[in-house]
Structures are given as C-alpha cells and as structure tokens.
mmCIF file of C-alpha atoms in Angstrom:
data_model
loop_
_atom_site.group_PDB
_atom_site.id
_atom_site.type_symbol
_atom_site.label_atom_id
_atom_site.label_comp_id
_atom_site.label_asym_id
_atom_site.label_seq_id
_atom_site.Cartn_x
_atom_site.Cartn_y
_atom_site.Cartn_z
ATOM 1 C CA UNK A 1 -12.792 -2.402 -12.657
ATOM 2 C CA UNK A 2 -9.710 -0.193 -12.522
ATOM 3 C CA UNK A 3 -6.550 -1.993 -13.557
ATOM 4 C CA UNK A 4 -3.069 -1.101 -12.323
ATOM 5 C CA UNK A 5 -0.001 -2.234 -14.245
ATOM 6 C CA UNK A 6 3.497 -1.693 -12.856
ATOM 7 C CA UNK A 7 6.726 -1.614 -14.824
ATOM 8 C CA UNK A 8 10.291 -0.432 -14.489
ATOM 9 C CA UNK A 9 11.720 -2.894 -12.017
ATOM 10 C CA UNK A 10 15.082 -4.536 -12.545
ATOM 11 C CA UNK A 11 18.480 -5.275 -11.088
ATOM 12 C CA UNK A 12 20.912 -2.515 -10.186
ATOM 13 C CA UNK A 13 23.989 -2.081 -8.081
ATOM 14 C CA UNK A 14 23.908 -0.181 -4.831
ATOM 15 C CA UNK A 15 23.889 3.546 -5.474
ATOM 16 C CA UNK A 16 21.997 3.149 -8.720
ATOM 17 C CA UNK A 17 18.574 4.418 -9.718
ATOM 18 C CA UNK A 18 15.334 3.049 -11.091
ATOM 19 C CA UNK A 19 12.013 4.600 -11.973
ATOM 20 C CA UNK A 20 8.892 2.541 -11.459
ATOM 21 C CA UNK A 21 5.712 3.307 -13.350
ATOM 22 C CA UNK A 22 2.132 2.323 -12.614
ATOM 23 C CA UNK A 23 -0.305 2.769 -15.453
ATOM 24 C CA UNK A 24 -3.942 3.037 -14.452
ATOM 25 C CA UNK A 25 -6.682 1.894 -16.788
ATOM 26 C CA UNK A 26 -10.373 2.509 -16.410
ATOM 27 C CA UNK A 27 -10.317 5.022 -13.569
ATOM 28 C CA UNK A 28 -13.317 7.320 -13.620
ATOM 29 C CA UNK A 29 -12.992 8.438 -10.003
ATOM 30 C CA UNK A 30 -12.273 12.094 -9.391
ATOM 31 C CA UNK A 31 -11.084 11.583 -5.838
ATOM 32 C CA UNK A 32 -8.534 8.889 -5.260
ATOM 33 C CA UNK A 33 -5.316 8.168 -3.448
ATOM 34 C CA UNK A 34 -2.320 6.235 -4.689
ATOM 35 C CA UNK A 35 0.566 4.501 -2.993
ATOM 36 C CA UNK A 36 3.643 2.370 -3.505
ATOM 37 C CA UNK A 37 4.219 -0.610 -1.257
ATOM 38 C CA UNK A 38 6.985 -3.180 -1.165
ATOM 39 C CA UNK A 39 7.409 -6.632 0.248
ATOM 40 C CA UNK A 40 10.605 -8.606 0.618
ATOM 41 C CA UNK A 41 10.569 -12.394 1.111
ATOM 42 C CA UNK A 42 9.703 -13.284 4.681
ATOM 43 C CA UNK A 43 8.878 -9.711 5.593
ATOM 44 C CA UNK A 44 5.686 -7.775 6.051
ATOM 45 C CA UNK A 45 4.447 -5.460 3.366
ATOM 46 C CA UNK A 46 5.697 -1.911 3.853
ATOM 47 C CA UNK A 47 4.110 1.294 2.693
ATOM 48 C CA UNK A 48 6.801 3.215 0.829
ATOM 49 C CA UNK A 49 5.121 6.399 -0.382
ATOM 50 C CA UNK A 50 1.662 7.836 -0.831
ATOM 51 C CA UNK A 51 0.090 10.661 -2.783
ATOM 52 C CA UNK A 52 -3.454 11.806 -2.098
ATOM 53 C CA UNK A 53 -6.070 13.587 -4.216
ATOM 54 C CA UNK A 54 -4.987 16.968 -2.849
ATOM 55 C CA UNK A 55 -1.325 16.352 -3.685
ATOM 56 C CA UNK A 56 -0.175 15.620 -0.161
ATOM 57 C CA UNK A 57 2.697 13.133 -0.043
ATOM 58 C CA UNK A 58 4.153 10.868 2.612
ATOM 59 C CA UNK A 59 7.252 8.673 2.663
ATOM 60 C CA UNK A 60 8.507 5.883 4.838
ATOM 61 C CA UNK A 61 11.463 7.052 6.895
ATOM 62 C CA UNK A 62 13.694 4.493 5.223
ATOM 63 C CA UNK A 63 13.284 6.092 1.787
ATOM 64 C CA UNK A 64 13.030 9.795 2.597
ATOM 65 C CA UNK A 65 15.481 11.820 0.581
ATOM 66 C CA UNK A 66 16.053 8.971 -1.873
ATOM 67 C CA UNK A 67 12.636 8.155 -3.361
ATOM 68 C CA UNK A 68 10.172 10.514 -5.027
ATOM 69 C CA UNK A 69 6.540 9.708 -5.765
ATOM 70 C CA UNK A 70 4.795 11.610 -8.521
ATOM 71 C CA UNK A 71 1.892 11.264 -10.899
ATOM 72 C CA UNK A 72 1.022 12.399 -14.372
ATOM 73 C CA UNK A 73 -2.746 12.733 -14.425
ATOM 74 C CA UNK A 74 -2.798 13.308 -18.166
ATOM 75 C CA UNK A 75 -1.179 9.894 -18.637
ATOM 76 C CA UNK A 76 -2.966 8.231 -15.708
ATOM 77 C CA UNK A 77 0.411 7.090 -14.477
ATOM 78 C CA UNK A 78 2.014 6.976 -11.057
ATOM 79 C CA UNK A 79 5.790 6.995 -10.696
ATOM 80 C CA UNK A 80 8.366 6.166 -8.072
ATOM 81 C CA UNK A 81 11.823 7.553 -8.730
ATOM 82 C CA UNK A 82 14.322 5.632 -6.634
ATOM 83 C CA UNK A 83 17.835 7.008 -6.238
ATOM 84 C CA UNK A 84 20.809 5.860 -4.199
ATOM 85 C CA UNK A 85 19.347 2.395 -3.977
ATOM 86 C CA UNK A 86 20.505 0.085 -1.211
ATOM 87 C CA UNK A 87 20.457 -3.715 -0.958
ATOM 88 C CA UNK A 88 17.738 -3.402 1.683
ATOM 89 C CA UNK A 89 15.479 -1.845 -0.966
ATOM 90 C CA UNK A 90 15.295 -5.234 -2.676
ATOM 91 C CA UNK A 91 11.643 -6.262 -2.791
ATOM 92 C CA UNK A 92 8.597 -6.680 -4.947
ATOM 93 C CA UNK A 93 7.073 -3.243 -5.441
ATOM 94 C CA UNK A 94 3.337 -2.758 -5.823
ATOM 95 C CA UNK A 95 1.221 0.243 -6.629
ATOM 96 C CA UNK A 96 -2.161 0.512 -4.992
ATOM 97 C CA UNK A 97 -5.192 2.765 -5.112
ATOM 98 C CA UNK A 98 -8.053 3.804 -2.868
ATOM 99 C CA UNK A 99 -11.096 5.691 -4.078
ATOM 100 C CA UNK A 100 -13.492 8.270 -2.721
ATOM 101 C CA UNK A 101 -13.245 11.269 -0.450
ATOM 102 C CA UNK A 102 -12.165 9.116 2.496
ATOM 103 C CA UNK A 103 -9.313 7.457 0.645
ATOM 104 C CA UNK A 104 -6.543 9.203 2.565
ATOM 105 C CA UNK A 105 -4.493 6.594 4.395
ATOM 106 C CA UNK A 106 -6.307 3.719 2.779
ATOM 107 C CA UNK A 107 -7.336 0.973 2.936
ATOM 108 C CA UNK A 108 -6.056 0.454 -0.571
ATOM 109 C CA UNK A 109 -8.357 -1.948 -2.306
ATOM 110 C CA UNK A 110 -6.918 -2.093 -5.790
ATOM 111 C CA UNK A 111 -3.461 -3.507 -6.444
ATOM 112 C CA UNK A 112 -1.143 -4.092 -9.349
ATOM 113 C CA UNK A 113 0.716 -7.315 -9.978
ATOM 114 C CA UNK A 114 4.049 -5.988 -8.752
ATOM 115 C CA UNK A 115 7.479 -5.381 -10.235
ATOM 116 C CA UNK A 116 10.696 -6.791 -8.791
ATOM 117 C CA UNK A 117 13.539 -4.551 -7.695
ATOM 118 C CA UNK A 118 16.868 -6.176 -6.835
ATOM 119 C CA UNK A 119 19.802 -4.162 -5.528
ATOM 120 C CA UNK A 120 23.194 -5.805 -5.263
ATOM 121 C CA UNK A 121 26.036 -4.617 -3.063
#
C-alpha cells in the first residue's frame, strides 16, 4: 500500500506564500499520476493541479499563475508552491495518486490525510 503524507500547511496573510509537500512511501509503480486537491468547509472538493507520468501539468483556472506543481522523483515527493495567496485559497489540501498507464485524469484512488491552509485578509 502506497502511503501519502502531506506537510507544509499553515496560516499566512493574503499575498503570502506556502509550499506544500507530499511524501510518497512504498510506490513501486513506474507509471502514475499525481494531483493536489482542496476542500473548504461546505464546499465540494476541487482539483487544484495535476502532473502526469509524462510531465504534463494542468491547473485550475483559479490558481493559474500563482501555484506551481512539481515533483522530485529522487525524493518521491510532490510539491505545490503557492504564491500570492488569497483568502479564498483557505482549505484543506490533499495530495492524491492514480496508478497505471490510464491514470491520466484519474480517478485518484490513493489520498493523503490533508494539510490545512488558512489565508487571512
């Protein structure tokens, strides 16, 4: 069982930055896709950014130009650099993974426990 462990959340003021990390343990898959999701209280879960096995990346429109997804395969770690944070970015952030050659776009069937991001105005 592959385990995902997020870290890096916290409280910042609007305009600030945070970098989330997602450490992956036990992954022996060659082909896999990773993503960051977020969910605010009372709202549906939103896909924030994805990176696939071929390096292709997508972003939600609401974070384009502010967030950057990246991964360090040597460290088995996924990152989300978040700049110019806004109060509406406040949410629990989760990393997720899908495995196999058809992983692009999900469904993501492995999830971390989440890390809270709070942005104050």
